[in-house]
Amino acid sequence: MPDSVTITDNRTGDSIEIPIVNGGVSSAEWRKLLPNTWFFDPAFVSTAACESAITYLDGDAGILRYRGYPIEQLAEHSTYLEVAYLLTHGELPTPAEYQRWSHEVTFHTFIHENVRKRFLDGFHYDAHPMGMMVSAVAALSTFYLDAKDIADEESRQKQVVRLIAKMPTLAACTYRFSVGMPFLYPDNSLSFTANFLRMMFEPLEHIRWDDPVMARALDVLFILHADHEQNCSTTAMRVVGSSHADPYSACAAACAALYGPRHGGANEAVVRMLHEIGSLENVGPFVESVKAGRGRLQGFGHRVYKNYDPRARIIKRTADEVFEVTGKNPLLDIALKLEEVALSDDYFISRRLYPNVDFYSGLIYQAMGFPIDMFPVLFAIPRTSGWLAHWLELLAQDAKIARPRQLYMGADEREYVPMERRTAAT
Ligand code: ACO
């Protein structure tokens, strides 16, 4: 059997055989037969927009790998900084490469005083941290004019280091501004995540920000969130990057995509849902109401995973470790019961709805002391390395500017009607 499809235009009887390569059929071949007939694929459900060697995801089998390495092994043995190197460079670093990389990232954690004093301080007192983050990342492009030199390999690498390094500093700034605490400079003797926790929470005594278990848990969460192939925000990064905008502007667009509740906001929705359920005896009636079409079970289901999200398994273990330090999040029992009830219910089984990464991540972040508003920001910090890996790949591929087509459904040509002759009907 040939590994190909044959398409016949029934109007003319013309056919074309298109090979299936790496699971895809080339639209360039299709265009030869049907030059002005477009695939109608809203939300790109069946469209592969690029070739990529970064992340492998098999949603049916519940497999996720970065550069070939299973997510389970990376979460167990690696650190976020090492994973960021792997994503942006393609290979795990040697000891010397890792030392240079972590030194560079560590020493780029400072942000220009004007970003904080003049720019961030100008926000309204109750500004959402993620809104501040989107704007601050975009503003960085005006501080690093060399970023426009995207053809220069050295300049590209410099922006990669700067962005990965400055995200936690910006994130902590947005939080401290939102609660009226003075900004804390980075402490470059600490690890990536320990430094971030300190910039966030020192000197708050009720938060265990200096406990190594917390820094390690955050490292694992950052590894799990570092990349997820062509998701909404990565697609935004690639689309804006394809116009050759500088990486800060493209990254701001990706942050904006992540801000949406359907993407970076799902773990917040989970926490709110668990609050609403309130107690174990309400779990059954809540599940029934979901089945009756009154709302969705937040943190369940995924566009790509039709099996248990492998990240959700890892996160459950991390949750146990964090709760040993912080005390159990009171919402955990409700979450566990909800999972148990849903996984044994035919509605969820038949639709292949399983917990996704967000089902437990919000509970951990909340127990660690992060307010709900910070959840999308916490997602943006590690996802920056994934976005940048895709940006570098896009430029290396010399990709065309992204420019989809549409199926026009509007009015046919009509004559302009002067305003005085217009009625409501026209
Ligand atoms: N609760 C109840 N029913 C659901 C859920 C859910 N969470 N998710 C899907 N379904 C049902 C739908 O009602 C539909 O049923 P039907 O066939 O009877 O109409 C069927 O399952 C298929 O659902 P779709 O909406 O077609 O699935 P899609 O792939 O488009 O949606 C999504 C994926 C958006 C993630 C969805 O599962 C959802 O809304 N989940 C809750 C929100 C969430 O957890 N988002 C986080 C995603 S992970 C991330 O972004 C990091």
GROMACS .gro file of C-alpha atoms and ligand atoms in nm:
model
  477
    1MET     CA    1   0.000   0.000   0.000
    2PRO     CA    2   0.152   0.339  -0.092
    3ASP     CA    3   0.186   0.590   0.191
    4SER     CA    4  -0.015   0.853   0.010
    5VAL     CA    5  -0.359   0.998  -0.056
    6THR     CA    6  -0.520   1.057  -0.394
    7ILE     CA    7  -0.745   1.357  -0.440
    8THR     CA    8  -0.980   1.385  -0.733
    9ASP     CA    9  -1.150   1.705  -0.844
   10ASN     CA   10  -1.493   1.571  -0.940
   11ARG     CA   11  -1.561   1.878  -1.155
   12THR     CA   12  -1.277   1.799  -1.394
   13GLY     CA   13  -1.186   1.438  -1.315
   14ASP     CA   14  -0.823   1.548  -1.250
   15SER     CA   15  -0.640   1.362  -0.973
   16ILE     CA   16  -0.324   1.408  -0.776
   17GLU     CA   17  -0.144   1.163  -0.551
   18ILE     CA   18   0.015   1.327  -0.249
   19PRO     CA   19   0.265   1.136  -0.032
   20ILE     CA   20   0.209   1.126   0.343
   21VAL     CA   21   0.538   1.245   0.495
   22ASN     CA   22   0.591   1.247   0.872
   23GLY     CA   23   0.215   1.220   0.923
   24GLY     CA   24   0.133   1.519   0.701
   25VAL     CA   25   0.030   1.590   0.342
   26SER     CA   26   0.181   1.892   0.172
   27SER     CA   27  -0.057   2.178   0.092
   28ALA     CA   28   0.184   2.282  -0.188
   29GLU     CA   29   0.090   1.959  -0.370
   30TRP     CA   30  -0.281   2.016  -0.303
   31ARG     CA   31  -0.250   2.367  -0.449
   32LYS     CA   32  -0.123   2.224  -0.778
   33LEU     CA   33  -0.461   2.054  -0.827
   34LEU     CA   34  -0.683   2.309  -0.652
   35PRO     CA   35  -0.507   2.647  -0.663
   36ASN     CA   36  -0.788   2.857  -0.512
   37THR     CA   37  -0.963   2.607  -0.289
   38TRP     CA   38  -0.872   2.652   0.075
   39PHE     CA   39  -0.882   2.412   0.367
   40PHE     CA   40  -1.153   2.535   0.601
   41ASP     CA   41  -0.989   2.466   0.937
   42PRO     CA   42  -1.091   2.717   1.205
   43ALA     CA   43  -0.867   2.700   1.512
   44PHE     CA   44  -0.616   2.492   1.309
   45VAL     CA   45  -0.762   2.167   1.438
   46SER     CA   46  -0.621   1.966   1.145
   47THR     CA   47  -0.340   2.193   1.027
   48ALA     CA   48   0.030   2.138   1.091
   49ALA     CA   49   0.167   2.492   1.055
   50CYS     CA   50   0.535   2.399   1.072
   51GLU     CA   51   0.791   2.125   1.107
   52SER     CA   52   0.942   2.122   1.453
   53ALA     CA   53   1.208   1.921   1.636
   54ILE     CA   54   1.138   2.060   1.984
   55THR     CA   55   0.851   1.877   2.153
   56TYR     CA   56   0.689   1.544   2.072
   57LEU     CA   57   0.336   1.493   2.195
   58ASP     CA   58   0.116   1.188   2.146
   59GLY     CA   59  -0.217   1.279   2.298
   60ASP     CA   60  -0.370   0.933   2.252
   61ALA     CA   61  -0.086   0.755   2.429
   62GLY     CA   62  -0.029   1.034   2.686
   63ILE     CA   63   0.336   1.090   2.581
   64LEU     CA   64   0.528   1.417   2.611
   65ARG     CA   65   0.898   1.454   2.527
   66TYR     CA   66   1.127   1.756   2.496
   67ARG     CA   67   1.394   1.701   2.229
   68GLY     CA   68   1.330   1.327   2.265
   69TYR     CA   69   1.364   1.312   2.645
   70PRO     CA   70   1.052   1.186   2.830
   71ILE     CA   71   0.897   1.451   3.052
   72GLU     CA   72   0.899   1.204   3.343
   73GLN     CA   73   1.281   1.172   3.328
   74LEU     CA   74   1.335   1.546   3.296
   75ALA     CA   75   1.103   1.616   3.591
   76GLU     CA   76   1.285   1.359   3.799
   77HIS     CA   77   1.647   1.440   3.718
   78SER     CA   78   1.675   1.783   3.560
   79THR     CA   79   1.634   2.148   3.654
   80TYR     CA   80   1.433   2.414   3.477
   81LEU     CA   81   1.748   2.595   3.367
   82GLU     CA   82   1.889   2.277   3.214
   83VAL     CA   83   1.558   2.216   3.036
   84ALA     CA   84   1.559   2.575   2.908
   85TYR     CA   85   1.905   2.506   2.762
   86LEU     CA   86   1.784   2.180   2.610
   87LEU     CA   87   1.485   2.349   2.448
   88THR     CA   88   1.676   2.648   2.310
   89HIS     CA   89   1.997   2.463   2.208
   90GLY     CA   90   1.864   2.121   2.108
   91GLU     CA   91   2.093   1.913   2.334
   92LEU     CA   92   2.152   1.869   2.705
   93PRO     CA   93   2.448   2.083   2.815
   94THR     CA   94   2.788   1.944   2.914
   95PRO     CA   95   2.902   2.047   3.265
   96ALA     CA   96   3.104   2.337   3.117
   97GLU     CA   97   2.814   2.450   2.895
   98TYR     CA   98   2.573   2.432   3.187
   99GLN     CA   99   2.802   2.635   3.409
  100ARG     CA  100   2.836   2.907   3.143
  101TRP     CA  101   2.461   2.904   3.074
  102SER     CA  102   2.352   2.931   3.437
  103HIS     CA  103   2.614   3.201   3.498
  104GLU     CA  104   2.484   3.402   3.201
  105VAL     CA  105   2.119   3.364   3.296
  106THR     CA  106   2.191   3.445   3.660
  107PHE     CA  107   2.379   3.761   3.569
  108HIS     CA  108   2.103   3.891   3.345
  109THR     CA  109   1.832   3.882   3.610
  110PHE     CA  110   1.846   4.257   3.681
  111ILE     CA  111   1.606   4.484   3.499
  112HIS     CA  112   1.678   4.846   3.410
  113GLU     CA  113   1.570   5.080   3.692
  114ASN     CA  114   1.347   5.269   3.450
  115VAL     CA  115   1.145   4.956   3.376
  116ARG     CA  116   1.051   4.933   3.739
  117LYS     CA  117   1.050   5.294   3.862
  118ARG     CA  118   0.901   5.473   3.566
  119PHE     CA  119   0.721   5.204   3.376
  120LEU     CA  120   0.581   4.950   3.623
  121ASP     CA  121   0.521   5.210   3.895
  122GLY     CA  122   0.294   5.393   3.651
  123PHE     CA  123   0.028   5.122   3.662
  124HIS     CA  124  -0.294   5.165   3.853
  125TYR     CA  125  -0.268   5.022   4.206
  126ASP     CA  126  -0.498   4.726   4.130
  127ALA     CA  127  -0.352   4.636   3.788
  128HIS     CA  128  -0.360   4.263   3.708
  129PRO     CA  129  -0.004   4.119   3.730
  130MET     CA  130  -0.041   3.944   3.394
  131GLY     CA  131  -0.153   4.268   3.226
  132MET     CA  132   0.159   4.435   3.369
  133MET     CA  133   0.370   4.143   3.251
  134VAL     CA  134   0.246   4.162   2.891
  135SER     CA  135   0.327   4.533   2.880
  136ALA     CA  136   0.662   4.504   3.059
  137VAL     CA  137   0.789   4.233   2.823
  138ALA     CA  138   0.690   4.447   2.523
  139ALA     CA  139   0.860   4.750   2.684
  140LEU     CA  140   1.189   4.559   2.712
  141SER     CA  141   1.225   4.581   2.334
  142THR     CA  142   1.274   4.958   2.371
  143PHE     CA  143   1.562   4.897   2.616
  144TYR     CA  144   1.752   4.647   2.397
  145LEU     CA  145   1.761   4.793   2.050
  146ASP     CA  146   2.012   4.528   1.937
  147ALA     CA  147   1.720   4.283   1.962
  148LYS     CA  148   1.603   4.404   1.621
  149ASP     CA  149   1.911   4.245   1.472
  150ILE     CA  150   1.744   3.907   1.448
  151ALA     CA  151   1.974   3.794   1.165
  152ASP     CA  152   2.271   3.806   1.400
  153GLU     CA  153   2.323   3.477   1.585
  154GLU     CA  154   2.506   3.640   1.876
  155SER     CA  155   2.231   3.899   1.924
  156ARG     CA  156   1.964   3.628   1.914
  157GLN     CA  157   2.138   3.428   2.185
  158LYS     CA  158   2.178   3.741   2.400
  159GLN     CA  159   1.804   3.813   2.389
  160VAL     CA  160   1.727   3.449   2.473
  161VAL     CA  161   1.938   3.474   2.788
  162ARG     CA  162   1.795   3.813   2.880
  163LEU     CA  163   1.434   3.707   2.841
  164ILE     CA  164   1.467   3.380   3.034
  165ALA     CA  165   1.659   3.562   3.309
  166LYS     CA  166   1.437   3.868   3.346
  167MET     CA  167   1.096   3.699   3.348
  168PRO     CA  168   1.111   3.602   3.720
  169THR     CA  169   1.232   3.949   3.815
  170LEU     CA  170   0.949   4.116   3.622
  171ALA     CA  171   0.701   3.866   3.765
  172ALA     CA  172   0.809   3.935   4.124
  173CYS     CA  173   0.790   4.312   4.054
  174THR     CA  174   0.431   4.284   3.933
  175TYR     CA  175   0.335   4.089   4.245
  176ARG     CA  176   0.508   4.321   4.493
  177PHE     CA  177   0.357   4.622   4.320
  178SER     CA  178   0.009   4.466   4.343
  179VAL     CA  179   0.041   4.413   4.719
  180GLY     CA  180   0.233   4.736   4.788
  181MET     CA  181   0.561   4.572   4.889
  182PRO     CA  182   0.896   4.732   4.794
  183PHE     CA  183   1.087   4.571   4.508
  184LEU     CA  184   1.369   4.332   4.596
  185TYR     CA  185   1.681   4.300   4.378
  186PRO     CA  186   1.781   3.952   4.257
  187ASP     CA  187   2.025   3.755   4.471
  188ASN     CA  188   2.255   3.592   4.218
  189SER     CA  189   2.395   3.342   4.466
  190LEU     CA  190   2.063   3.155   4.463
  191SER     CA  191   1.922   2.907   4.212
  192PHE     CA  192   1.674   3.026   3.948
  193THR     CA  193   1.365   2.923   4.144
  194ALA     CA  194   1.503   2.999   4.494
  195ASN     CA  195   1.587   3.349   4.375
  196PHE     CA  196   1.238   3.393   4.234
  197LEU     CA  197   1.070   3.276   4.555
  198ARG     CA  198   1.285   3.516   4.755
  199MET     CA  199   1.212   3.810   4.522
  200MET     CA  200   0.843   3.729   4.558
  201PHE     CA  201   0.801   3.669   4.927
  202GLU     CA  202   1.088   3.785   5.147
  203PRO     CA  203   1.035   3.886   5.431
  204LEU     CA  204   0.689   3.727   5.468
  205GLU     CA  205   0.713   3.483   5.757
  206HIS     CA  206   0.395   3.285   5.695
  207ILE     CA  207   0.524   3.171   5.354
  208ARG     CA  208   0.794   2.901   5.337
  209TRP     CA  209   0.973   3.074   5.049
  210ASP     CA  210   1.324   2.969   5.163
  211ASP     CA  211   1.245   2.599   5.203
  212PRO     CA  212   1.441   2.394   4.941
  213VAL     CA  213   1.136   2.170   4.889
  214MET     CA  214   0.948   2.471   4.756
  215ALA     CA  215   1.227   2.570   4.517
  216ARG     CA  216   1.250   2.212   4.387
  217ALA     CA  217   0.872   2.186   4.349
  218LEU     CA  218   0.869   2.509   4.150
  219ASP     CA  219   1.154   2.375   3.937
  220VAL     CA  220   0.944   2.066   3.854
  221LEU     CA  221   0.637   2.280   3.777
  222PHE     CA  222   0.851   2.502   3.553
  223ILE     CA  223   0.989   2.195   3.369
  224LEU     CA  224   0.634   2.068   3.309
  225HIS     CA  225   0.521   2.403   3.172
  226ALA     CA  226   0.830   2.485   2.962
  227ASP     CA  227   0.690   2.377   2.626
  228HIS     CA  228   0.386   2.214   2.474
  229GLU     CA  229   0.445   2.240   2.097
  230GLN     CA  230   0.198   2.446   1.890
  231ASN     CA  231  -0.036   2.571   2.166
  232CYS     CA  232  -0.212   2.908   2.139
  233SER     CA  233   0.068   3.124   2.288
  234THR     CA  234   0.347   2.946   2.097
  235THR     CA  235   0.149   2.993   1.779
  236ALA     CA  236   0.123   3.365   1.864
  237MET     CA  237   0.502   3.373   1.916
  238ARG     CA  238   0.563   3.205   1.582
  239VAL     CA  239   0.311   3.420   1.394
  240VAL     CA  240   0.450   3.749   1.527
  241GLY     CA  241   0.808   3.619   1.497
  242SER     CA  242   0.743   3.535   1.132
  243SER     CA  243   0.702   3.909   1.060
  244HIS     CA  244   1.060   3.949   1.195
  245ALA     CA  245   0.949   4.156   1.493
  246ASP     CA  246   1.205   4.154   1.776
  247PRO     CA  247   1.173   3.867   2.029
  248TYR     CA  248   1.044   4.091   2.312
  249SER     CA  249   0.750   4.205   2.099
  250ALA     CA  250   0.681   3.848   1.988
  251CYS     CA  251   0.708   3.725   2.345
  252ALA     CA  252   0.465   3.995   2.462
  253ALA     CA  253   0.215   3.864   2.205
  254ALA     CA  254   0.266   3.512   2.339
  255CYS     CA  255   0.211   3.639   2.696
  256ALA     CA  256  -0.109   3.808   2.582
  257ALA     CA  257  -0.234   3.477   2.436
  258LEU     CA  258  -0.149   3.305   2.763
  259TYR     CA  259  -0.346   3.567   2.958
  260GLY     CA  260  -0.674   3.423   2.826
  261PRO     CA  261  -0.877   3.201   3.060
  262ARG     CA  262  -0.891   2.922   2.802
  263HIS     CA  263  -0.512   2.892   2.806
  264GLY     CA  264  -0.313   3.024   3.103
  265GLY     CA  265  -0.617   3.075   3.322
  266ALA     CA  266  -0.748   2.720   3.352
  267ASN     CA  267  -0.583   2.646   3.689
  268GLU     CA  268  -0.744   2.958   3.831
  269ALA     CA  269  -1.080   2.827   3.709
  270VAL     CA  270  -1.010   2.495   3.884
  271VAL     CA  271  -0.946   2.664   4.219
  272ARG     CA  272  -1.260   2.874   4.183
  273MET     CA  273  -1.463   2.563   4.090
  274LEU     CA  274  -1.333   2.371   4.394
  275HIS     CA  275  -1.425   2.665   4.617
  276GLU     CA  276  -1.771   2.668   4.465
  277ILE     CA  277  -1.817   2.293   4.527
  278GLY     CA  278  -1.712   2.358   4.885
  279SER     CA  279  -1.747   2.011   5.041
  280LEU     CA  280  -1.723   1.639   4.958
  281GLU     CA  281  -2.098   1.580   4.961
  282ASN     CA  282  -2.143   1.841   4.686
  283VAL     CA  283  -1.909   1.656   4.446
  284GLY     CA  284  -2.176   1.412   4.316
  285PRO     CA  285  -2.439   1.681   4.245
  286PHE     CA  286  -2.172   1.901   4.083
  287VAL     CA  287  -2.067   1.621   3.846
  288GLU     CA  288  -2.434   1.562   3.760
  289SER     CA  289  -2.478   1.931   3.678
  290VAL     CA  290  -2.173   1.918   3.447
  291LYS     CA  291  -2.320   1.612   3.272
  292ALA     CA  292  -2.647   1.799   3.231
  293GLY     CA  293  -2.456   2.065   3.039
  294ARG     CA  294  -2.439   2.329   3.312
  295GLY     CA  295  -2.071   2.423   3.287
  296ARG     CA  296  -1.754   2.219   3.248
  297LEU     CA  297  -1.536   2.028   3.482
  298GLN     CA  298  -1.238   2.264   3.489
  299GLY     CA  299  -0.897   2.098   3.461
  300PHE     CA  300  -1.048   1.806   3.271
  301GLY     CA  301  -1.016   1.738   2.900
  302HIS     CA  302  -0.761   1.863   2.654
  303ARG     CA  303  -0.761   1.947   2.284
  304VAL     CA  304  -0.471   1.708   2.225
  305TYR     CA  305  -0.461   1.461   2.516
  306LYS     CA  306  -0.730   1.198   2.497
  307ASN     CA  307  -0.560   1.009   2.777
  308TYR     CA  308  -0.421   1.098   3.119
  309ASP     CA  309  -0.203   1.411   3.075
  310PRO     CA  310   0.145   1.279   3.175
  311ARG     CA  311   0.216   1.612   3.346
  312ALA     CA  312  -0.086   1.563   3.574
  313ARG     CA  313   0.064   1.240   3.713
  314ILE     CA  314   0.395   1.410   3.796
  315ILE     CA  315   0.222   1.709   3.947
  316LYS     CA  316   0.028   1.489   4.189
  317ARG     CA  317   0.356   1.372   4.344
  318THR     CA  318   0.485   1.729   4.364
  319ALA     CA  319   0.164   1.828   4.538
  320ASP     CA  320   0.225   1.572   4.813
  321GLU     CA  321   0.579   1.705   4.869
  322VAL     CA  322   0.464   2.066   4.889
  323PHE     CA  323   0.171   1.989   5.119
  324GLU     CA  324   0.410   1.819   5.361
  325VAL     CA  325   0.578   2.156   5.405
  326THR     CA  326   0.283   2.391   5.376
  327GLY     CA  327   0.007   2.173   5.516
  328LYS     CA  328  -0.257   2.027   5.288
  329ASN     CA  329  -0.458   2.259   5.070
  330PRO     CA  330  -0.812   2.208   5.208
  331LEU     CA  331  -0.940   2.188   4.850
  332LEU     CA  332  -0.729   1.878   4.778
  333ASP     CA  333  -0.979   1.627   4.915
  334ILE     CA  334  -1.252   1.774   4.697
  335ALA     CA  335  -1.020   1.755   4.393
  336LEU     CA  336  -0.931   1.390   4.463
  337LYS     CA  337  -1.295   1.295   4.508
  338LEU     CA  338  -1.392   1.482   4.192
  339GLU     CA  339  -1.123   1.297   3.996
  340GLU     CA  340  -1.236   0.962   4.136
  341VAL     CA  341  -1.603   1.025   4.056
  342ALA     CA  342  -1.532   1.160   3.707
  343LEU     CA  343  -1.291   0.881   3.610
  344SER     CA  344  -1.550   0.617   3.690
  345ASP     CA  345  -1.837   0.793   3.513
  346ASP     CA  346  -1.934   0.691   3.162
  347TYR     CA  347  -1.985   1.054   3.049
  348PHE     CA  348  -1.615   1.131   3.104
  349ILE     CA  349  -1.487   0.785   3.003
  350SER     CA  350  -1.671   0.784   2.670
  351ARG     CA  351  -1.546   1.136   2.586
  352ARG     CA  352  -1.194   1.046   2.696
  353LEU     CA  353  -1.182   1.332   2.947
  354TYR     CA  354  -0.895   1.302   3.197
  355PRO     CA  355  -0.734   1.549   3.437
  356ASN     CA  356  -0.492   1.785   3.264
  357VAL     CA  357  -0.188   1.961   3.411
  358ASP     CA  358  -0.404   2.242   3.546
  359PHE     CA  359  -0.621   2.021   3.764
  360TYR     CA  360  -0.360   2.017   4.042
  361SER     CA  361  -0.115   2.302   3.957
  362GLY     CA  362  -0.340   2.574   4.102
  363LEU     CA  363  -0.373   2.388   4.432
  364ILE     CA  364   0.007   2.369   4.463
  365TYR     CA  365   0.061   2.733   4.373
  366GLN     CA  366  -0.206   2.837   4.619
  367ALA     CA  367  -0.052   2.629   4.899
  368MET     CA  368   0.287   2.784   4.822
  369GLY     CA  369   0.141   3.129   4.883
  370PHE     CA  370   0.087   3.256   4.528
  371PRO     CA  371  -0.234   3.453   4.479
  372ILE     CA  372  -0.463   3.335   4.200
  373ASP     CA  373  -0.386   3.644   3.988
  374MET     CA  374  -0.026   3.525   3.964
  375PHE     CA  375  -0.109   3.186   3.809
  376PRO     CA  376  -0.080   3.295   3.444
  377VAL     CA  377   0.240   3.482   3.530
  378LEU     CA  378   0.382   3.163   3.680
  379PHE     CA  379   0.300   2.989   3.354
  380ALA     CA  380   0.469   3.260   3.145
  381ILE     CA  381   0.806   3.236   3.325
  382PRO     CA  382   0.897   2.883   3.211
  383ARG     CA  383   0.699   2.891   2.885
  384THR     CA  384   0.933   3.173   2.774
  385SER     CA  385   1.206   2.913   2.706
  386GLY     CA  386   0.963   2.714   2.489
  387TRP     CA  387   0.852   3.027   2.303
  388LEU     CA  388   1.214   3.121   2.238
  389ALA     CA  389   1.305   2.771   2.121
  390HIS     CA  390   1.025   2.798   1.863
  391TRP     CA  391   1.134   3.149   1.767
  392LEU     CA  392   1.493   3.032   1.707
  393GLU     CA  393   1.367   2.734   1.508
  394LEU     CA  394   1.141   2.954   1.297
  395LEU     CA  395   1.428   3.187   1.208
  396ALA     CA  396   1.662   2.895   1.134
  397GLN     CA  397   1.396   2.758   0.896
  398ASP     CA  398   1.375   3.097   0.724
  399ALA     CA  399   0.998   3.059   0.755
  400LYS     CA  400   0.762   3.266   0.543
  401ILE     CA  401   0.544   3.530   0.711
  402ALA     CA  402   0.231   3.365   0.856
  403ARG     CA  403  -0.065   3.459   0.642
  404PRO     CA  404  -0.367   3.226   0.636
  405ARG     CA  405  -0.658   3.255   0.395
  406GLN     CA  406  -1.028   3.298   0.467
  407LEU     CA  407  -1.356   3.191   0.316
  408TYR     CA  408  -1.529   3.518   0.240
  409MET     CA  409  -1.895   3.512   0.354
  410GLY     CA  410  -1.982   3.884   0.326
  411ALA     CA  411  -2.180   4.099   0.084
  412ASP     CA  412  -2.123   4.098  -0.291
  413GLU     CA  413  -2.010   4.423  -0.452
  414ARG     CA  414  -2.256   4.707  -0.388
  415GLU     CA  415  -2.279   5.080  -0.451
  416TYR     CA  416  -2.183   5.330  -0.180
  417VAL     CA  417  -2.497   5.500  -0.041
  418PRO     CA  418  -2.454   5.866   0.070
  419MET     CA  419  -2.532   5.907   0.442
  420GLU     CA  420  -2.842   6.123   0.395
  421ARG     CA  421  -3.003   5.852   0.182
  422ARG     CA  422  -2.934   5.568   0.428
  423THR     CA  423  -3.214   5.412   0.629
  424ALA     CA  424  -3.179   5.153   0.905
  425ALA     CA  425  -3.257   4.877   0.653
  426THR     CA  426  -2.974   4.980   0.415
  427ACO     N1  427  -1.620   1.899   3.133
  427ACO     C1  428  -1.731   1.843   3.081
  427ACO     N2  429  -1.743   1.809   2.952
  427ACO     C2  430  -1.639   1.833   2.872
  427ACO     C3  431  -1.520   1.889   2.919
  427ACO     C4  432  -1.512   1.922   3.055
  427ACO     N3  433  -1.401   1.977   3.107
  427ACO     N4  434  -1.431   1.901   2.817
  427ACO     C5  435  -1.494   1.853   2.710
  427ACO     N5  436  -1.619   1.812   2.742
  427ACO     C6  437  -1.716   1.747   2.654
  427ACO     C7  438  -1.783   1.847   2.563
  427ACO     O1  439  -1.901   1.898   2.620
  427ACO     C8  440  -1.809   1.762   2.440
  427ACO     O2  441  -1.921   1.682   2.468
  427ACO     P1  442  -2.028   1.652   2.350
  427ACO     O3  443  -1.952   1.569   2.250
  427ACO     O4  444  -2.138   1.577   2.418
  427ACO     O5  445  -2.069   1.784   2.293
  427ACO     C9  446  -1.689   1.671   2.432
  427ACO     O6  447  -1.644   1.658   2.568
  427ACO    C10  448  -1.575   1.724   2.346
  427ACO     O7  449  -1.542   1.856   2.389
  427ACO     P2  450  -1.476   1.967   2.298
  427ACO     O8  451  -1.514   2.101   2.350
  427ACO     O9  452  -1.503   1.938   2.152
  427ACO    O10  453  -1.322   1.941   2.320
  427ACO     P3  454  -1.206   2.041   2.285
  427ACO    O11  455  -1.092   1.956   2.245
  427ACO    O12  456  -1.247   2.145   2.188
  427ACO    O13  457  -1.181   2.115   2.423
  427ACO    C11  458  -1.085   2.187   2.625
  427ACO    C12  459  -1.067   2.100   2.500
  427ACO    C13  460  -1.110   2.335   2.583
  427ACO    C14  461  -0.954   2.183   2.706
  427ACO    C15  462  -1.204   2.133   2.707
  427ACO    O14  463  -1.180   1.999   2.744
  427ACO    C16  464  -1.232   2.219   2.832
  427ACO    O15  465  -1.302   2.318   2.821
  427ACO     N6  466  -1.176   2.179   2.951
  427ACO    C17  467  -1.192   2.257   3.071
  427ACO    C18  468  -1.095   2.375   3.072
  427ACO    C19  469  -0.952   2.332   3.093
  427ACO    O16  470  -0.921   2.251   3.180
  427ACO     N7  471  -0.859   2.391   3.013
  427ACO    C20  472  -0.715   2.363   3.029
  427ACO    C21  473  -0.656   2.302   2.908
  427ACO     S1  474  -0.486   2.264   2.939
  427ACO    C22  475  -0.400   2.405   2.906
  427ACO    O17  476  -0.437   2.491   2.835
  427ACO    C23  477  -0.268   2.418   2.973
   0.00000   0.00000   0.00000
